[in-house]
PDB file of C-alpha atoms in Angstrom:
ATOM      1  CA  UNK A   1    -147.902 -46.754 130.620  1.00 45.00           C
ATOM      2  CA  UNK A   2    -146.031 -47.740 128.264  1.00 45.00           C
ATOM      3  CA  UNK A   3    -146.433 -51.603 129.134  1.00 47.00           C
ATOM      4  CA  UNK A   4    -150.840 -50.175 128.604  1.00 40.00           C
ATOM      5  CA  UNK A   5    -150.464 -48.523 125.398  1.00 38.00           C
ATOM      6  CA  UNK A   6    -147.944 -51.751 124.489  1.00 43.00           C
ATOM      7  CA  UNK A   7    -150.979 -53.717 126.284  1.00 42.00           C
ATOM      8  CA  UNK A   8    -153.987 -52.103 124.019  1.00 37.00           C
ATOM      9  CA  UNK A   9    -152.052 -51.889 120.589  1.00 38.00           C
ATOM     10  CA  UNK A  10    -151.197 -55.103 120.575  1.00 38.00           C
ATOM     11  CA  UNK A  11    -154.363 -56.214 121.454  1.00 41.00           C
ATOM     12  CA  UNK A  12    -155.885 -54.273 118.474  1.00 37.00           C
ATOM     13  CA  UNK A  13    -153.222 -55.805 115.814  1.00 36.00           C
ATOM     14  CA  UNK A  14    -153.773 -59.628 116.586  1.00 36.00           C
ATOM     15  CA  UNK A  15    -157.724 -59.626 118.116  1.00 36.00           C
ATOM     16  CA  UNK A  16    -159.648 -60.235 115.308  1.00 37.00           C
ATOM     17  CA  UNK A  17    -163.428 -59.258 114.564  1.00 36.00           C
ATOM     18  CA  UNK A  18    -166.036 -57.063 112.599  1.00 36.00           C
ATOM     19  CA  UNK A  19    -164.328 -53.329 111.538  1.00 35.00           C
ATOM     20  CA  UNK A  20    -166.209 -51.202 112.867  1.00 34.00           C
ATOM     21  CA  UNK A  21    -166.503 -48.295 112.518  1.00 34.00           C
ATOM     22  CA  UNK A  22    -168.878 -44.712 111.673  1.00 35.00           C
ATOM     23  CA  UNK A  23    -171.159 -42.956 109.353  1.00 38.00           C
ATOM     24  CA  UNK A  24    -169.631 -43.543 105.499  1.00 46.00           C
ATOM     25  CA  UNK A  25    -166.816 -45.178 106.334  1.00 48.00           C
ATOM     26  CA  UNK A  26    -166.075 -49.364 106.178  1.00 60.00           C
ATOM     27  CA  UNK A  27    -167.853 -52.193 108.282  1.00 83.00           C
ATOM     28  CA  UNK A  28    -167.649 -54.911 106.643  1.00 92.00           C
ATOM     29  CA  UNK A  29    -165.843 -58.189 106.704  1.00 95.00           C
ATOM     30  CA  UNK A  30    -164.856 -59.813 103.724  1.00 96.00           C
ATOM     31  CA  UNK A  31    -166.563 -62.586 102.705  1.00 97.00           C
ATOM     32  CA  UNK A  32    -164.090 -64.841 102.378  1.00 96.00           C
ATOM     33  CA  UNK A  33    -160.559 -65.884 104.454  1.00 95.00           C
ATOM     34  CA  UNK A  34    -157.591 -65.260 104.818  1.00 94.00           C
ATOM     35  CA  UNK A  35    -158.372 -61.675 102.786  1.00 93.00           C
ATOM     36  CA  UNK A  36    -158.764 -63.004  98.645  1.00 94.00           C
ATOM     37  CA  UNK A  37    -156.690 -62.177  95.579  1.00 93.00           C
ATOM     38  CA  UNK A  38    -159.434 -59.486  94.284  1.00 93.00           C
ATOM     39  CA  UNK A  39    -159.963 -61.061  90.351  1.00 92.00           C
ATOM     40  CA  UNK A  40    -162.074 -59.203  88.506  1.00 90.00           C
ATOM     41  CA  UNK A  41    -163.417 -55.459  90.027  1.00 91.00           C
ATOM     42  CA  UNK A  42    -166.544 -53.275  89.974  1.00 91.00           C
ATOM     43  CA  UNK A  43    -167.465 -52.495  86.283  1.00 89.00           C
ATOM     44  CA  UNK A  44    -171.010 -51.139  87.073  1.00 87.00           C
ATOM     45  CA  UNK A  45    -172.437 -50.345  83.352  1.00 84.00           C
ATOM     46  CA  UNK A  46    -173.275 -47.379  82.010  1.00 83.00           C
ATOM     47  CA  UNK A  47    -177.395 -47.249  82.256  1.00 79.00           C
ATOM     48  CA  UNK A  48    -178.780 -50.760  83.363  1.00 75.00           C
ATOM     49  CA  UNK A  49    -179.724 -52.692  81.077  1.00 79.00           C
ATOM     50  CA  UNK A  50    -175.813 -52.082  79.806  1.00 83.00           C
ATOM     51  CA  UNK A  51    -173.747 -55.218  80.084  1.00 85.00           C
ATOM     52  CA  UNK A  52    -170.744 -54.410  82.848  1.00 82.00           C
ATOM     53  CA  UNK A  53    -169.722 -55.936  85.771  1.00 86.00           C
ATOM     54  CA  UNK A  54    -172.629 -55.941  88.786  1.00 90.00           C
ATOM     55  CA  UNK A  55    -169.962 -57.057  91.699  1.00 92.00           C
ATOM     56  CA  UNK A  56    -166.790 -58.694  92.116  1.00 94.00           C
ATOM     57  CA  UNK A  57    -164.831 -61.767  92.156  1.00 93.00           C
ATOM     58  CA  UNK A  58    -163.423 -63.563  94.021  1.00 95.00           C
ATOM     59  CA  UNK A  59    -160.306 -65.748  94.414  1.00 94.00           C
ATOM     60  CA  UNK A  60    -161.363 -68.714  96.648  1.00 94.00           C
ATOM     61  CA  UNK A  61    -160.802 -72.318  97.366  1.00 93.00           C
ATOM     62  CA  UNK A  62    -163.361 -75.757  96.286  1.00 93.00           C
ATOM     63  CA  UNK A  63    -165.545 -75.786  99.353  1.00 94.00           C
ATOM     64  CA  UNK A  64    -163.989 -72.937 101.066  1.00 96.00           C
ATOM     65  CA  UNK A  65    -166.573 -71.573 103.756  1.00 97.00           C
ATOM     66  CA  UNK A  66    -169.257 -68.501 102.938  1.00 97.00           C
ATOM     67  CA  UNK A  67    -169.667 -65.492 105.369  1.00 98.00           C
ATOM     68  CA  UNK A  68    -171.550 -63.083 105.476  1.00 97.00           C
ATOM     69  CA  UNK A  69    -170.666 -59.618 105.006  1.00 97.00           C
ATOM     70  CA  UNK A  70    -172.028 -57.595 107.361  1.00 96.00           C
ATOM     71  CA  UNK A  71    -176.051 -58.519 109.729  1.00 97.00           C
ATOM     72  CA  UNK A  72    -178.573 -59.115 107.793  1.00 97.00           C
ATOM     73  CA  UNK A  73    -181.461 -61.944 107.065  1.00 98.00           C
ATOM     74  CA  UNK A  74    -180.614 -63.935 104.084  1.00 98.00           C
ATOM     75  CA  UNK A  75    -183.629 -63.452 101.742  1.00 97.00           C
ATOM     76  CA  UNK A  76    -182.254 -65.685  99.945  1.00 97.00           C
ATOM     77  CA  UNK A  77    -180.914 -69.380  99.758  1.00 97.00           C
ATOM     78  CA  UNK A  78    -181.483 -71.847  96.582  1.00 96.00           C
ATOM     79  CA  UNK A  79    -181.239 -72.068  93.252  1.00 94.00           C
ATOM     80  CA  UNK A  80    -181.282 -69.391  90.543  1.00 92.00           C
ATOM     81  CA  UNK A  81    -181.007 -70.590  86.993  1.00 89.00           C
ATOM     82  CA  UNK A  82    -179.093 -73.625  88.566  1.00 89.00           C
ATOM     83  CA  UNK A  83    -176.718 -71.432  90.044  1.00 92.00           C
ATOM     84  CA  UNK A  84    -175.921 -71.853  94.113  1.00 95.00           C
ATOM     85  CA  UNK A  85    -177.073 -68.459  95.080  1.00 96.00           C
ATOM     86  CA  UNK A  86    -177.565 -66.633  98.592  1.00 98.00           C
ATOM     87  CA  UNK A  87    -178.508 -62.841  99.321  1.00 97.00           C
ATOM     88  CA  UNK A  88    -178.466 -61.191 102.676  1.00 98.00           C
ATOM     89  CA  UNK A  89    -180.600 -58.321 103.498  1.00 97.00           C
ATOM     90  CA  UNK A  90    -178.816 -55.588 105.180  1.00 95.00           C
ATOM     91  CA  UNK A  91    -182.137 -52.490 105.546  1.00 92.00           C
ATOM     92  CA  UNK A  92    -182.241 -50.240 102.457  1.00 92.00           C
ATOM     93  CA  UNK A  93    -179.147 -53.618 101.308  1.00 96.00           C
ATOM     94  CA  UNK A  94    -178.343 -56.449  99.401  1.00 96.00           C
ATOM     95  CA  UNK A  95    -175.322 -59.201  99.114  1.00 97.00           C
ATOM     96  CA  UNK A  96    -174.995 -61.424  96.932  1.00 97.00           C
ATOM     97  CA  UNK A  97    -172.814 -64.785  97.351  1.00 97.00           C
ATOM     98  CA  UNK A  98    -172.819 -67.061  93.889  1.00 95.00           C
ATOM     99  CA  UNK A  99    -171.900 -69.697  93.513  1.00 94.00           C
ATOM    100  CA  UNK A 100    -172.966 -70.081  97.194  1.00 96.00           C
ATOM    101  CA  UNK A 101    -173.840 -73.850  98.124  1.00 96.00           C
ATOM    102  CA  UNK A 102    -176.321 -72.665 101.350  1.00 97.00           C
ATOM    103  CA  UNK A 103    -176.236 -73.778 104.401  1.00 97.00           C
ATOM    104  CA  UNK A 104    -178.228 -70.677 106.308  1.00 98.00           C
ATOM    105  CA  UNK A 105    -182.369 -70.755 105.254  1.00 97.00           C
ATOM    106  CA  UNK A 106    -184.630 -68.009 103.979  1.00 97.00           C
ATOM    107  CA  UNK A 107    -185.820 -65.080 106.606  1.00 97.00           C
ATOM    108  CA  UNK A 108    -182.705 -66.205 109.073  1.00 98.00           C
ATOM    109  CA  UNK A 109    -180.980 -63.727 111.136  1.00 98.00           C
ATOM    110  CA  UNK A 110    -176.536 -63.478 110.426  1.00 98.00           C
ATOM    111  CA  UNK A 111    -174.177 -61.131 112.398  1.00 97.00           C
ATOM    112  CA  UNK A 112    -171.324 -59.777 110.338  1.00 96.00           C
ATOM    113  CA  UNK A 113    -168.767 -63.253 110.236  1.00 96.00           C
ATOM    114  CA  UNK A 114    -171.387 -65.801 109.559  1.00 97.00           C
ATOM    115  CA  UNK A 115    -170.940 -69.448 107.320  1.00 98.00           C
ATOM    116  CA  UNK A 116    -173.171 -68.359 104.631  1.00 98.00           C
ATOM    117  CA  UNK A 117    -172.366 -71.941 102.926  1.00 97.00           C
ATOM    118  CA  UNK A 118    -169.679 -73.423 100.696  1.00 97.00           C
ATOM    119  CA  UNK A 119    -168.186 -72.067  97.010  1.00 95.00           C
ATOM    120  CA  UNK A 120    -168.703 -74.058  94.431  1.00 92.00           C
ATOM    121  CA  UNK A 121    -166.021 -74.800  91.008  1.00 84.00           C
ATOM    122  CA  UNK A 122    -169.760 -74.891  89.642  1.00 76.00           C
ATOM    123  CA  UNK A 123    -171.482 -71.922  87.768  1.00 69.00           C
ATOM    124  CA  UNK A 124    -167.952 -70.305  88.770  1.00 69.00           C
ATOM    125  CA  UNK A 125    -166.890 -67.149  86.609  1.00 70.00           C
ATOM    126  CA  UNK A 126    -163.984 -68.256  87.076  1.00 78.00           C
ATOM    127  CA  UNK A 127    -164.920 -72.223  85.730  1.00 78.00           C
ATOM    128  CA  UNK A 128    -162.396 -74.076  86.162  1.00 80.00           C
ATOM    129  CA  UNK A 129    -160.502 -72.285  89.011  1.00 82.00           C
ATOM    130  CA  UNK A 130    -163.397 -71.171  91.978  1.00 89.00           C
ATOM    131  CA  UNK A 131    -164.266 -67.350  92.586  1.00 93.00           C
ATOM    132  CA  UNK A 132    -166.863 -66.010  94.543  1.00 95.00           C
ATOM    133  CA  UNK A 133    -168.981 -63.437  92.466  1.00 94.00           C
ATOM    134  CA  UNK A 134    -170.381 -60.981  95.820  1.00 96.00           C
ATOM    135  CA  UNK A 135    -172.353 -57.752  95.229  1.00 95.00           C
ATOM    136  CA  UNK A 136    -173.976 -55.286  97.113  1.00 96.00           C
ATOM    137  CA  UNK A 137    -176.700 -53.413  95.627  1.00 94.00           C
ATOM    138  CA  UNK A 138    -179.087 -50.311  97.304  1.00 94.00           C
ATOM    139  CA  UNK A 139    -182.762 -50.221  96.714  1.00 91.00           C
ATOM    140  CA  UNK A 140    -185.211 -52.852  94.943  1.00 86.00           C
ATOM    141  CA  UNK A 141    -186.846 -52.208  91.662  1.00 84.00           C
ATOM    142  CA  UNK A 142    -186.904 -49.340  89.199  1.00 82.00           C
ATOM    143  CA  UNK A 143    -184.325 -48.157  91.917  1.00 85.00           C
ATOM    144  CA  UNK A 144    -182.384 -50.923  92.167  1.00 88.00           C
ATOM    145  CA  UNK A 145    -177.865 -49.554  91.893  1.00 90.00           C
ATOM    146  CA  UNK A 146    -175.439 -51.891  91.956  1.00 91.00           C
ATOM    147  CA  UNK A 147    -172.225 -50.420  94.487  1.00 93.00           C
ATOM    148  CA  UNK A 148    -169.270 -51.534  94.727  1.00 94.00           C
ATOM    149  CA  UNK A 149    -169.068 -54.420  97.417  1.00 95.00           C
ATOM    150  CA  UNK A 150    -165.373 -53.685  97.963  1.00 95.00           C
ATOM    151  CA  UNK A 151    -166.303 -50.730  99.508  1.00 93.00           C
ATOM    152  CA  UNK A 152    -167.963 -52.732 102.542  1.00 94.00           C
ATOM    153  CA  UNK A 153    -163.838 -53.819 103.617  1.00 92.00           C
ATOM    154  CA  UNK A 154    -162.262 -50.938 102.499  1.00 85.00           C
ATOM    155  CA  UNK A 155    -160.918 -51.115  99.489  1.00 68.00           C
ATOM    156  CA  UNK A 156    -163.349 -49.569  96.933  1.00 56.00           C
ATOM    157  CA  UNK A 157    -161.550 -46.892  94.372  1.00 52.00           C
ATOM    158  CA  UNK A 158    -159.280 -44.430  95.660  1.00 49.00           C
ATOM    159  CA  UNK A 159    -160.146 -41.019  95.441  1.00 51.00           C
ATOM    160  CA  UNK A 160    -157.383 -38.560  95.934  1.00 49.00           C
ATOM    161  CA  UNK A 161    -157.713 -35.536  97.700  1.00 52.00           C
ATOM    162  CA  UNK A 162    -155.590 -32.485  96.461  1.00 54.00           C
ATOM    163  CA  UNK A 163    -153.599 -31.166  99.782  1.00 53.00           C
ATOM    164  CA  UNK A 164    -155.157 -28.480  99.932  1.00 52.00           C
ATOM    165  CA  UNK A 165    -158.957 -29.450 100.750  1.00 54.00           C
ATOM    166  CA  UNK A 166    -160.084 -27.542 103.674  1.00 58.00           C
ATOM    167  CA  UNK A 167    -159.105 -24.485 101.389  1.00 56.00           C
ATOM    168  CA  UNK A 168    -162.126 -23.131  98.498  1.00 56.00           C
ATOM    169  CA  UNK A 169    -161.607 -24.049  95.015  1.00 54.00           C
ATOM    170  CA  UNK A 170    -159.595 -22.109  92.497  1.00 56.00           C
ATOM    171  CA  UNK A 171    -160.239 -21.143  88.950  1.00 56.00           C
ATOM    172  CA  UNK A 172    -157.053 -21.873  87.558  1.00 56.00           C
ATOM    173  CA  UNK A 173    -155.547 -20.203  83.996  1.00 57.00           C
ATOM    174  CA  UNK A 174    -152.540 -22.211  82.375  1.00 59.00           C
ATOM    175  CA  UNK A 175    -149.337 -20.847  83.309  1.00 56.00           C
ATOM    176  CA  UNK A 176    -147.833 -18.258  80.213  1.00 54.00           C
ATOM    177  CA  UNK A 177    -144.382 -17.162  81.156  1.00 54.00           C
ATOM    178  CA  UNK A 178    -144.022 -12.920  82.686  1.00 56.00           C
ATOM    179  CA  UNK A 179    -143.488 -10.997  79.937  1.00 54.00           C
ATOM    180  CA  UNK A 180    -144.203  -8.159  80.939  1.00 53.00           C
ATOM    181  CA  UNK A 181    -140.561  -7.874  82.539  1.00 54.00           C
ATOM    182  CA  UNK A 182    -138.203  -8.948  79.505  1.00 53.00           C
ATOM    183  CA  UNK A 183    -136.596  -7.530  77.753  1.00 56.00           C
ATOM    184  CA  UNK A 184    -134.322  -8.177  74.441  1.00 56.00           C
ATOM    185  CA  UNK A 185    -130.984  -8.868  75.509  1.00 58.00           C
ATOM    186  CA  UNK A 186    -130.171  -5.612  73.209  1.00 58.00           C
ATOM    187  CA  UNK A 187    -132.594  -3.340  74.525  1.00 54.00           C
ATOM    188  CA  UNK A 188    -130.357  -2.943  77.188  1.00 53.00           C
ATOM    189  CA  UNK A 189    -127.457  -1.315  75.463  1.00 57.00           C
ATOM    190  CA  UNK A 190    -128.794   0.988  73.383  1.00 54.00           C
TER     191      UNK A 190
END
């Protein structure tokens, strides 16, 4: 029995693949392999028109293969203002990858882990180094919302839950010393 359990655990650790998860859990793959360093994280703007960093920058190498994070359809593969960009549509969401010289075409179906193109240093956020700007967007037009793409791979912001998370929240007043039972040292002499 132990050997069967050991073999299953070994297979889960050794066999690479897409992390499939239930609702609300990460289910994507990193767009660069091996898992890259996050050079700059997601910094959503306070308002749609304000400054911010609407994605993450991942350290890479010039010419490194860029992978689709989720299954979907290539929505754009070309140049925007001279910068090579690939966008993949996933239902009501889309992932963006730049600067990436595409090897895919608009309308092409991809699965998570498929090659989208190669990373270039031209117009890189990290010039002269190469880094991938990876974005995640939900909706379109006025309802467009930028999301943290690291949540696709389980590396988004940490949210700590209290140890008593299943208990209802109660109002906690600031601590005050219990003065009712306190007596001055001279009171007991009298």
